[in-house]
């Protein structure tokens, strides 16, 4: 056979064999590994790749040596020069305190049992009888003398005189020439004329209700009789003064008494409203400044009085401190000085002259009392 024919047969045979059995010898493809990545810009990559300066590390401290390890050079002492150790002297031992004897407290004696006895009620006075009793009217006595007030008949041994006088006896320490005066009484008299018919006639009884007198409690202790009061000594009569001087002094005293009784004039016109009061308070508070003061001044409350003119201007001479509370006199003077400056300064602030107040109510705000309190300010 020719060589060309052999090559053609081999080639066609190989092609037919691959076509028949070529699919059985195919291998599976190997798996590919895929990794997720993100896309960044060049600026971000530059920031990530930039080198960060490392923090400065403090140098390590040198190793300290223990002083115990450091050799201490001690001079060698001769046996004679070496100090001898001194033995400490024993401290004196204090004697043990003697034990205190135990104090045996005596047992309290049992209290005797007190029987329950009801208290004895006090003696009460007898109730008053409300039964009316009949009292016979007094019958006028026949007297030869008639007076405005009835006079009882005098005692038989007393002297009859126009004026009743008590008996005066000389005291033991009084002067020897003091006169002795006997007791005398006025003659019996009646306030009306009694006839014989009236004295002999039987008058009808008058119904009167007289309560029975209260009984004296039995358990009331007898009170000692009060000491007799000494008789007053006669005062020496003053010498008569000049009548003219007495009249002048009495006239002055009467004038002063009448002056004290004169009432203060009541302000006329309608009173200030709450808004007008708050307006005046705000005007003054705008200039009130205590500044740097002590704590005592901040606790001091002063009440300042001021007189205002019709245009609202305060009279500087009328500004006065009426009272203060919560501090000393020095702190009150400091607070009053600040209040006085505020009243004068605010009367000309804001391009106005005087405080803005209603003219028709001048009698109401002519006299003003202001309470300067660091916590709050009140106006009256």
mmCIF file of C-alpha atoms in Angstrom:
data_model
loop_
_atom_site.group_PDB
_atom_site.id
_atom_site.type_symbol
_atom_site.label_atom_id
_atom_site.label_comp_id
_atom_site.label_asym_id
_atom_site.label_seq_id
_atom_site.Cartn_x
_atom_site.Cartn_y
_atom_site.Cartn_z
ATOM 1 C CA UNK A 1 0.000 0.000 0.000
ATOM 2 C CA UNK A 2 1.024 3.412 -0.507
ATOM 3 C CA UNK A 3 2.089 5.581 2.376
ATOM 4 C CA UNK A 4 -0.508 8.222 1.633
ATOM 5 C CA UNK A 5 -3.315 5.755 1.839
ATOM 6 C CA UNK A 6 -2.109 4.499 5.228
ATOM 7 C CA UNK A 7 -1.962 7.960 6.670
ATOM 8 C CA UNK A 8 -5.458 8.724 5.408
ATOM 9 C CA UNK A 9 -6.881 5.547 6.906
ATOM 10 C CA UNK A 10 -5.251 6.221 10.282
ATOM 11 C CA UNK A 11 -6.516 9.769 10.303
ATOM 12 C CA UNK A 12 -10.085 8.860 9.466
ATOM 13 C CA UNK A 13 -10.048 5.970 11.958
ATOM 14 C CA UNK A 14 -8.864 8.305 14.747
ATOM 15 C CA UNK A 15 -11.561 10.832 13.868
ATOM 16 C CA UNK A 16 -14.304 8.200 13.973
ATOM 17 C CA UNK A 17 -13.007 6.851 17.309
ATOM 18 C CA UNK A 18 -12.956 10.329 18.878
ATOM 19 C CA UNK A 19 -16.438 11.017 17.631
ATOM 20 C CA UNK A 20 -17.724 7.830 19.235
ATOM 21 C CA UNK A 21 -15.819 7.768 22.528
ATOM 22 C CA UNK A 22 -14.605 11.365 22.906
ATOM 23 C CA UNK A 23 -17.406 12.496 25.334
ATOM 24 C CA UNK A 24 -16.642 9.828 27.927
ATOM 25 C CA UNK A 25 -13.207 11.171 28.617
ATOM 26 C CA UNK A 26 -14.189 14.844 29.299
ATOM 27 C CA UNK A 27 -13.166 16.207 32.769
ATOM 28 C CA UNK A 28 -15.232 18.581 34.959
ATOM 29 C CA UNK A 29 -14.027 22.227 35.134
ATOM 30 C CA UNK A 30 -12.224 23.251 38.297
ATOM 31 C CA UNK A 31 -14.086 25.799 40.611
ATOM 32 C CA UNK A 32 -12.831 29.376 40.651
ATOM 33 C CA UNK A 33 -12.286 31.210 44.023
ATOM 34 C CA UNK A 34 -13.920 34.671 43.999
ATOM 35 C CA UNK A 35 -13.159 37.340 46.678
ATOM 36 C CA UNK A 36 -15.342 40.415 47.408
ATOM 37 C CA UNK A 37 -13.510 43.669 46.949
ATOM 38 C CA UNK A 38 -14.559 47.327 47.212
ATOM 39 C CA UNK A 39 -13.484 50.140 45.005
ATOM 40 C CA UNK A 40 -11.977 53.213 46.721
ATOM 41 C CA UNK A 41 -10.767 56.506 45.403
ATOM 42 C CA UNK A 42 -7.194 57.618 45.152
ATOM 43 C CA UNK A 43 -7.580 60.109 48.053
ATOM 44 C CA UNK A 44 -8.837 57.370 50.369
ATOM 45 C CA UNK A 45 -6.034 55.085 49.319
ATOM 46 C CA UNK A 46 -3.526 57.874 50.011
ATOM 47 C CA UNK A 47 -4.960 58.381 53.499
ATOM 48 C CA UNK A 48 -4.792 54.659 54.223
ATOM 49 C CA UNK A 49 -1.253 54.333 52.969
ATOM 50 C CA UNK A 50 0.011 57.425 54.815
ATOM 51 C CA UNK A 51 2.374 56.598 57.612
ATOM 52 C CA UNK A 52 1.147 57.496 61.114
ATOM 53 C CA UNK A 53 3.771 59.041 63.370
ATOM 54 C CA UNK A 54 4.511 56.712 66.213
ATOM 55 C CA UNK A 55 3.887 58.182 69.706
ATOM 56 C CA UNK A 56 6.904 59.248 71.607
ATOM 57 C CA UNK A 57 7.853 56.758 74.237
ATOM 58 C CA UNK A 58 9.266 58.152 77.443
ATOM 59 C CA UNK A 59 12.706 56.877 78.208
ATOM 60 C CA UNK A 60 12.796 54.184 80.787
ATOM 61 C CA UNK A 61 13.914 55.457 84.194
ATOM 62 C CA UNK A 62 17.191 54.283 85.519
ATOM 63 C CA UNK A 63 17.039 51.333 87.805
ATOM 64 C CA UNK A 64 17.169 52.479 91.383
ATOM 65 C CA UNK A 65 19.401 50.575 93.607
ATOM 66 C CA UNK A 66 18.223 49.509 97.000
ATOM 67 C CA UNK A 67 20.051 51.500 99.674
ATOM 68 C CA UNK A 68 20.347 48.295 101.620
ATOM 69 C CA UNK A 69 22.501 46.841 98.830
ATOM 70 C CA UNK A 70 24.808 49.870 98.758
ATOM 71 C CA UNK A 71 27.843 49.011 100.835
ATOM 72 C CA UNK A 72 28.418 51.462 103.650
ATOM 73 C CA UNK A 73 31.967 52.023 104.564
ATOM 74 C CA UNK A 74 32.301 51.852 108.305
ATOM 75 C CA UNK A 75 35.557 52.863 109.872
ATOM 76 C CA UNK A 76 37.182 50.168 111.828
ATOM 77 C CA UNK A 77 37.369 51.130 115.474
ATOM 78 C CA UNK A 78 39.965 50.018 117.826
ATOM 79 C CA UNK A 79 38.771 47.763 120.591
ATOM 80 C CA UNK A 80 39.434 50.520 123.111
ATOM 81 C CA UNK A 81 37.593 53.210 121.154
ATOM 82 C CA UNK A 82 34.550 51.051 120.423
ATOM 83 C CA UNK A 83 31.510 52.344 122.340
ATOM 84 C CA UNK A 84 30.068 50.023 124.848
ATOM 85 C CA UNK A 85 26.402 49.348 124.525
ATOM 86 C CA UNK A 86 24.487 51.004 127.302
ATOM 87 C CA UNK A 87 21.978 48.854 129.004
ATOM 88 C CA UNK A 88 18.634 50.615 129.455
ATOM 89 C CA UNK A 89 17.687 51.206 133.028
ATOM 90 C CA UNK A 90 14.543 49.394 134.011
ATOM 91 C CA UNK A 91 11.576 51.711 134.430
ATOM 92 C CA UNK A 92 10.167 51.880 137.949
ATOM 93 C CA UNK A 93 7.146 49.697 138.288
ATOM 94 C CA UNK A 94 4.166 51.527 139.719
ATOM 95 C CA UNK A 95 2.469 49.757 142.593
ATOM 96 C CA UNK A 96 -0.701 48.031 141.625
ATOM 97 C CA UNK A 97 -3.769 50.026 142.716
ATOM 98 C CA UNK A 98 -5.721 48.568 145.509
ATOM 99 C CA UNK A 99 -9.034 47.176 144.372
ATOM 100 C CA UNK A 100 -11.897 49.446 145.272
ATOM 101 C CA UNK A 101 -14.440 47.880 147.563
ATOM 102 C CA UNK A 102 -17.604 46.977 145.806
ATOM 103 C CA UNK A 103 -20.490 49.172 146.826
ATOM 104 C CA UNK A 104 -23.546 47.156 147.476
ATOM 105 C CA UNK A 105 -26.617 49.176 146.667
ATOM 106 C CA UNK A 106 -29.380 48.528 149.170
ATOM 107 C CA UNK A 107 -32.501 47.160 147.698
ATOM 108 C CA UNK A 108 -35.323 49.686 147.669
ATOM 109 C CA UNK A 109 -37.868 49.091 150.325
ATOM 110 C CA UNK A 110 -41.210 48.083 148.939
ATOM 111 C CA UNK A 111 -43.645 50.918 149.005
ATOM 112 C CA UNK A 112 -46.624 50.264 151.233
ATOM 113 C CA UNK A 113 -49.760 49.670 149.340
ATOM 114 C CA UNK A 114 -52.059 52.620 149.569
ATOM 115 C CA UNK A 115 -55.692 51.626 149.643
ATOM 116 C CA UNK A 116 -57.803 53.261 147.032
ATOM 117 C CA UNK A 117 -59.871 55.785 148.930
ATOM 118 C CA UNK A 118 -62.221 58.051 147.121
ATOM 119 C CA UNK A 119 -61.439 61.721 147.774
ATOM 120 C CA UNK A 120 -63.748 63.425 150.180
ATOM 121 C CA UNK A 121 -65.845 65.957 148.288
ATOM 122 C CA UNK A 122 -65.447 69.507 149.571
ATOM 123 C CA UNK A 123 -68.177 71.078 151.582
ATOM 124 C CA UNK A 124 -70.376 72.893 149.159
ATOM 125 C CA UNK A 125 -72.450 75.858 150.231
ATOM 126 C CA UNK A 126 -76.141 75.314 150.456
ATOM 127 C CA UNK A 127 -78.046 76.247 147.316
ATOM 128 C CA UNK A 128 -79.655 79.603 147.291
ATOM 129 C CA UNK A 129 -83.312 79.684 147.875
ATOM 130 C CA UNK A 130 -85.228 81.393 145.126
ATOM 131 C CA UNK A 131 -88.360 81.729 147.292
ATOM 132 C CA UNK A 132 -89.229 85.399 147.492
ATOM 133 C CA UNK A 133 -89.404 86.856 150.938
ATOM 134 C CA UNK A 134 -91.478 89.729 152.069
ATOM 135 C CA UNK A 135 -89.618 92.729 153.371
ATOM 136 C CA UNK A 136 -91.374 95.412 155.287
ATOM 137 C CA UNK A 137 -90.766 98.889 153.944
ATOM 138 C CA UNK A 138 -88.982 101.316 156.092
ATOM 139 C CA UNK A 139 -91.286 103.741 157.798
ATOM 140 C CA UNK A 140 -90.159 107.298 157.836
ATOM 141 C CA UNK A 141 -89.053 108.542 161.209
ATOM 142 C CA UNK A 142 -90.367 111.709 162.712
ATOM 143 C CA UNK A 143 -87.453 114.213 162.682
ATOM 144 C CA UNK A 144 -87.511 117.883 163.445
ATOM 145 C CA UNK A 145 -84.851 118.492 160.752
ATOM 146 C CA UNK A 146 -85.124 117.915 156.981
ATOM 147 C CA UNK A 147 -81.950 117.435 154.852
ATOM 148 C CA UNK A 148 -81.253 116.391 151.205
ATOM 149 C CA UNK A 149 -79.909 113.050 152.446
ATOM 150 C CA UNK A 150 -81.277 111.135 155.470
ATOM 151 C CA UNK A 151 -78.989 111.049 158.520
ATOM 152 C CA UNK A 152 -79.176 108.362 161.186
ATOM 153 C CA UNK A 153 -79.699 109.511 164.760
ATOM 154 C CA UNK A 154 -76.393 110.095 166.566
ATOM 155 C CA UNK A 155 -75.149 108.105 169.505
ATOM 156 C CA UNK A 156 -76.274 109.382 172.898
ATOM 157 C CA UNK A 157 -72.731 110.274 174.115
ATOM 158 C CA UNK A 158 -71.615 112.106 170.940
ATOM 159 C CA UNK A 159 -71.659 115.853 170.442
ATOM 160 C CA UNK A 160 -73.983 117.471 167.943
ATOM 161 C CA UNK A 161 -72.306 119.606 165.242
ATOM 162 C CA UNK A 162 -72.931 120.806 161.701
ATOM 163 C CA UNK A 163 -70.206 118.515 160.226
ATOM 164 C CA UNK A 164 -69.363 114.920 161.178
ATOM 165 C CA UNK A 165 -65.764 114.692 162.471
ATOM 166 C CA UNK A 166 -63.729 111.769 163.778
ATOM 167 C CA UNK A 167 -61.977 111.818 167.100
ATOM 168 C CA UNK A 168 -58.315 112.886 166.858
ATOM 169 C CA UNK A 169 -55.923 111.724 169.583
ATOM 170 C CA UNK A 170 -52.287 112.724 169.853
ATOM 171 C CA UNK A 171 -49.814 110.052 168.646
ATOM 172 C CA UNK A 172 -46.967 108.836 170.789
ATOM 173 C CA UNK A 173 -44.282 110.410 168.548
ATOM 174 C CA UNK A 174 -46.238 113.526 167.605
ATOM 175 C CA UNK A 175 -45.633 117.006 168.904
ATOM 176 C CA UNK A 176 -46.903 117.840 172.372
ATOM 177 C CA UNK A 177 -48.873 120.909 171.281
ATOM 178 C CA UNK A 178 -51.008 118.969 168.767
ATOM 179 C CA UNK A 179 -54.694 119.781 169.517
ATOM 180 C CA UNK A 180 -57.058 117.034 170.595
ATOM 181 C CA UNK A 181 -60.396 116.948 168.776
ATOM 182 C CA UNK A 182 -63.477 115.111 170.051
ATOM 183 C CA UNK A 183 -65.750 113.140 167.763
ATOM 184 C CA UNK A 184 -68.911 114.930 166.673
ATOM 185 C CA UNK A 185 -71.933 113.860 164.607
ATOM 186 C CA UNK A 186 -74.681 115.668 162.750
ATOM 187 C CA UNK A 187 -78.185 115.846 164.058
ATOM 188 C CA UNK A 188 -80.642 113.264 162.765
ATOM 189 C CA UNK A 189 -82.519 114.360 159.661
ATOM 190 C CA UNK A 190 -84.842 112.940 157.020
ATOM 191 C CA UNK A 191 -85.129 113.590 153.288
ATOM 192 C CA UNK A 192 -88.942 113.976 153.479
ATOM 193 C CA UNK A 193 -91.562 115.259 155.894
ATOM 194 C CA UNK A 194 -93.272 112.435 157.770
ATOM 195 C CA UNK A 195 -96.703 113.112 159.245
ATOM 196 C CA UNK A 196 -98.306 111.340 162.164
ATOM 197 C CA UNK A 197 -100.812 109.670 159.868
ATOM 198 C CA UNK A 198 -98.057 108.111 157.797
ATOM 199 C CA UNK A 199 -96.135 106.906 160.863
ATOM 200 C CA UNK A 200 -99.247 105.285 162.465
ATOM 201 C CA UNK A 201 -100.816 103.787 159.336
ATOM 202 C CA UNK A 202 -100.089 100.241 158.390
ATOM 203 C CA UNK A 203 -98.390 100.259 154.996
ATOM 204 C CA UNK A 204 -99.049 97.279 152.697
ATOM 205 C CA UNK A 205 -96.149 94.937 152.407
ATOM 206 C CA UNK A 206 -94.042 95.054 149.241
ATOM 207 C CA UNK A 207 -93.097 91.831 147.478
ATOM 208 C CA UNK A 208 -89.325 91.630 147.136
ATOM 209 C CA UNK A 209 -87.011 88.806 146.185
ATOM 210 C CA UNK A 210 -84.002 88.694 148.455
ATOM 211 C CA UNK A 211 -81.491 85.880 147.997
ATOM 212 C CA UNK A 212 -80.183 84.140 151.056
ATOM 213 C CA UNK A 213 -76.621 85.022 151.983
ATOM 214 C CA UNK A 214 -73.921 82.577 150.939
ATOM 215 C CA UNK A 215 -72.533 80.383 153.685
ATOM 216 C CA UNK A 216 -68.889 80.641 154.527
ATOM 217 C CA UNK A 217 -66.953 77.419 153.716
ATOM 218 C CA UNK A 218 -66.031 75.447 156.799
ATOM 219 C CA UNK A 219 -62.501 74.638 155.655
ATOM 220 C CA UNK A 220 -61.599 78.294 155.089
ATOM 221 C CA UNK A 221 -58.698 79.204 157.347
ATOM 222 C CA UNK A 222 -59.051 82.236 159.514
ATOM 223 C CA UNK A 223 -57.286 85.151 157.895
ATOM 224 C CA UNK A 224 -55.300 87.499 160.127
ATOM 225 C CA UNK A 225 -56.684 90.932 160.587
ATOM 226 C CA UNK A 226 -54.923 93.533 158.442
ATOM 227 C CA UNK A 227 -52.552 95.852 160.194
ATOM 228 C CA UNK A 228 -54.120 99.178 161.022
ATOM 229 C CA UNK A 229 -52.958 101.843 158.604
ATOM 230 C CA UNK A 230 -51.178 104.766 160.242
ATOM 231 C CA UNK A 231 -52.967 108.023 160.171
ATOM 232 C CA UNK A 232 -51.677 110.329 157.425
ATOM 233 C CA UNK A 233 -49.457 113.116 158.633
ATOM 234 C CA UNK A 234 -50.607 116.606 157.739
ATOM 235 C CA UNK A 235 -48.610 117.867 154.743
ATOM 236 C CA UNK A 236 -47.089 121.336 154.996
ATOM 237 C CA UNK A 237 -48.948 123.833 152.914
ATOM 238 C CA UNK A 238 -46.832 125.185 150.018
ATOM 239 C CA UNK A 239 -46.146 128.846 149.852
ATOM 240 C CA UNK A 240 -48.421 130.706 147.451
ATOM 241 C CA UNK A 241 -46.710 131.289 144.090
ATOM 242 C CA UNK A 242 -47.124 134.111 141.737
ATOM 243 C CA UNK A 243 -50.630 133.925 140.265
ATOM 244 C CA UNK A 244 -49.514 135.428 136.975
ATOM 245 C CA UNK A 245 -46.807 132.793 136.404
ATOM 246 C CA UNK A 246 -49.290 130.015 137.212
ATOM 247 C CA UNK A 247 -51.792 131.411 134.681
ATOM 248 C CA UNK A 248 -49.096 131.569 131.958
ATOM 249 C CA UNK A 249 -47.939 127.990 132.594
ATOM 250 C CA UNK A 250 -51.527 126.676 132.562
ATOM 251 C CA UNK A 251 -52.215 128.482 129.294
ATOM 252 C CA UNK A 252 -49.087 126.953 127.703
ATOM 253 C CA UNK A 253 -50.017 123.450 128.895
ATOM 254 C CA UNK A 254 -53.571 123.861 127.538
ATOM 255 C CA UNK A 255 -52.199 124.982 124.175
ATOM 256 C CA UNK A 256 -49.837 122.001 123.979
ATOM 257 C CA UNK A 257 -52.669 119.631 124.907
ATOM 258 C CA UNK A 258 -54.898 121.097 122.198
ATOM 259 C CA UNK A 259 -52.020 120.862 119.711
ATOM 260 C CA UNK A 260 -51.584 117.147 120.441
ATOM 261 C CA UNK A 261 -55.306 116.549 119.867
ATOM 262 C CA UNK A 262 -55.259 118.081 116.353
ATOM 263 C CA UNK A 263 -55.569 115.263 113.825
ATOM 264 C CA UNK A 264 -53.318 115.120 110.781
ATOM 265 C CA UNK A 265 -55.040 116.200 107.541
ATOM 266 C CA UNK A 266 -56.367 113.262 105.568
ATOM 267 C CA UNK A 267 -55.074 113.215 101.939
ATOM 268 C CA UNK A 268 -57.810 114.095 99.487
ATOM 269 C CA UNK A 269 -58.360 112.634 96.045
ATOM 270 C CA UNK A 270 -58.511 109.053 94.764
ATOM 271 C CA UNK A 271 -55.803 106.691 96.044
ATOM 272 C CA UNK A 272 -52.951 105.416 93.870
ATOM 273 C CA UNK A 273 -53.659 102.282 91.912
ATOM 274 C CA UNK A 274 -51.468 99.196 92.088
ATOM 275 C CA UNK A 275 -50.103 99.929 88.611
ATOM 276 C CA UNK A 276 -49.071 103.469 89.616
ATOM 277 C CA UNK A 277 -47.355 102.122 92.739
ATOM 278 C CA UNK A 278 -45.467 99.508 90.710
ATOM 279 C CA UNK A 279 -44.472 102.162 88.173
ATOM 280 C CA UNK A 280 -42.897 104.374 90.844
ATOM 281 C CA UNK A 281 -41.192 101.334 92.390
ATOM 282 C CA UNK A 282 -39.687 100.347 89.025
ATOM 283 C CA UNK A 283 -38.435 103.884 88.410
ATOM 284 C CA UNK A 284 -36.553 103.962 91.724
ATOM 285 C CA UNK A 285 -35.345 100.344 91.514
ATOM 286 C CA UNK A 286 -33.588 101.114 88.217
ATOM 287 C CA UNK A 287 -31.018 103.293 90.046
ATOM 288 C CA UNK A 288 -30.795 101.326 93.306
ATOM 289 C CA UNK A 289 -27.482 99.495 93.479
ATOM 290 C CA UNK A 290 -25.754 98.514 96.714
ATOM 291 C CA UNK A 291 -22.527 97.541 94.958
ATOM 292 C CA UNK A 292 -19.941 95.503 96.834
ATOM 293 C CA UNK A 293 -21.060 95.549 100.465
ATOM 294 C CA UNK A 294 -20.851 93.226 103.423
ATOM 295 C CA UNK A 295 -23.281 90.424 104.169
ATOM 296 C CA UNK A 296 -24.727 92.403 107.084
ATOM 297 C CA UNK A 297 -25.692 95.277 104.756
ATOM 298 C CA UNK A 298 -27.390 92.813 102.387
ATOM 299 C CA UNK A 299 -29.565 91.655 105.308
ATOM 300 C CA UNK A 300 -30.487 95.197 106.420
ATOM 301 C CA UNK A 301 -33.944 96.511 105.502
ATOM 302 C CA UNK A 302 -34.427 100.309 105.706
ATOM 303 C CA UNK A 303 -37.644 102.352 105.474
ATOM 304 C CA UNK A 304 -37.047 105.776 103.872
ATOM 305 C CA UNK A 305 -39.492 108.669 103.828
ATOM 306 C CA UNK A 306 -39.401 111.443 101.186
ATOM 307 C CA UNK A 307 -41.518 114.481 100.278
ATOM 308 C CA UNK A 308 -42.261 115.023 96.561
ATOM 309 C CA UNK A 309 -43.093 118.258 94.776
ATOM 310 C CA UNK A 310 -45.983 118.632 92.328
ATOM 311 C CA UNK A 311 -43.637 118.011 89.364
ATOM 312 C CA UNK A 312 -42.492 114.711 90.915
ATOM 313 C CA UNK A 313 -39.080 115.991 92.059
ATOM 314 C CA UNK A 314 -38.017 114.818 95.541
ATOM 315 C CA UNK A 315 -36.909 117.327 98.149
ATOM 316 C CA UNK A 316 -33.365 116.300 99.061
ATOM 317 C CA UNK A 317 -33.645 117.761 102.565
ATOM 318 C CA UNK A 318 -36.761 115.666 103.298
ATOM 319 C CA UNK A 319 -35.153 112.273 102.609
ATOM 320 C CA UNK A 320 -34.826 110.576 105.989
ATOM 321 C CA UNK A 321 -34.501 107.076 107.414
ATOM 322 C CA UNK A 322 -37.630 106.171 109.383
ATOM 323 C CA UNK A 323 -36.543 102.738 110.664
ATOM 324 C CA UNK A 324 -34.305 99.771 109.885
ATOM 325 C CA UNK A 325 -34.262 96.066 110.672
ATOM 326 C CA UNK A 326 -31.854 93.142 110.383
ATOM 327 C CA UNK A 327 -28.498 94.875 110.953
ATOM 328 C CA UNK A 328 -26.499 97.370 112.984
ATOM 329 C CA UNK A 329 -26.564 101.162 112.834
ATOM 330 C CA UNK A 330 -23.483 101.199 110.559
ATOM 331 C CA UNK A 331 -25.042 98.792 108.044
ATOM 332 C CA UNK A 332 -28.310 100.778 108.155
ATOM 333 C CA UNK A 333 -26.421 104.009 107.334
ATOM 334 C CA UNK A 334 -24.750 102.302 104.340
ATOM 335 C CA UNK A 335 -28.084 101.007 103.020
ATOM 336 C CA UNK A 336 -29.750 104.416 103.580
ATOM 337 C CA UNK A 337 -26.986 106.189 101.620
ATOM 338 C CA UNK A 338 -27.563 103.861 98.638
ATOM 339 C CA UNK A 339 -31.335 104.430 98.845
ATOM 340 C CA UNK A 340 -30.904 108.226 98.976
ATOM 341 C CA UNK A 341 -28.675 108.170 95.876
ATOM 342 C CA UNK A 342 -31.236 106.054 94.027
ATOM 343 C CA UNK A 343 -34.123 108.442 94.839
ATOM 344 C CA UNK A 344 -32.202 111.539 93.677
ATOM 345 C CA UNK A 345 -30.602 109.908 90.618
ATOM 346 C CA UNK A 346 -33.760 108.325 89.179
ATOM 347 C CA UNK A 347 -35.732 111.585 89.403
ATOM 348 C CA UNK A 348 -33.739 112.889 86.390
ATOM 349 C CA UNK A 349 -33.132 109.694 84.401
ATOM 350 C CA UNK A 350 -34.570 108.916 80.962
ATOM 351 C CA UNK A 351 -34.737 112.564 79.844
ATOM 352 C CA UNK A 352 -37.494 113.447 82.323
ATOM 353 C CA UNK A 353 -37.612 115.778 85.317
ATOM 354 C CA UNK A 354 -39.366 114.241 88.317
ATOM 355 C CA UNK A 355 -41.177 110.949 88.692
ATOM 356 C CA UNK A 356 -44.055 110.071 86.391
ATOM 357 C CA UNK A 357 -47.069 110.340 88.735
ATOM 358 C CA UNK A 358 -50.648 111.587 88.192
ATOM 359 C CA UNK A 359 -50.954 115.278 89.067
ATOM 360 C CA UNK A 360 -54.592 115.015 90.184
ATOM 361 C CA UNK A 361 -53.517 112.601 92.972
ATOM 362 C CA UNK A 362 -50.760 114.818 94.357
ATOM 363 C CA UNK A 363 -52.193 114.725 97.885
ATOM 364 C CA UNK A 364 -51.823 110.925 97.846
ATOM 365 C CA UNK A 365 -48.138 110.794 96.804
ATOM 366 C CA UNK A 366 -46.963 114.014 98.441
ATOM 367 C CA UNK A 367 -45.416 111.965 101.280
ATOM 368 C CA UNK A 368 -44.030 108.550 100.306
ATOM 369 C CA UNK A 369 -42.505 105.784 102.441
ATOM 370 C CA UNK A 370 -40.311 103.292 100.576
ATOM 371 C CA UNK A 371 -39.003 100.012 102.031
ATOM 372 C CA UNK A 372 -35.594 99.148 100.563
ATOM 373 C CA UNK A 373 -35.097 95.407 100.964
ATOM 374 C CA UNK A 374 -32.276 93.583 99.109
ATOM 375 C CA UNK A 375 -34.766 90.749 98.518
ATOM 376 C CA UNK A 376 -37.658 92.942 97.357
ATOM 377 C CA UNK A 377 -38.659 96.616 97.547
ATOM 378 C CA UNK A 378 -42.062 97.727 98.820
ATOM 379 C CA UNK A 379 -43.775 101.101 98.357
ATOM 380 C CA UNK A 380 -46.342 102.670 100.682
#
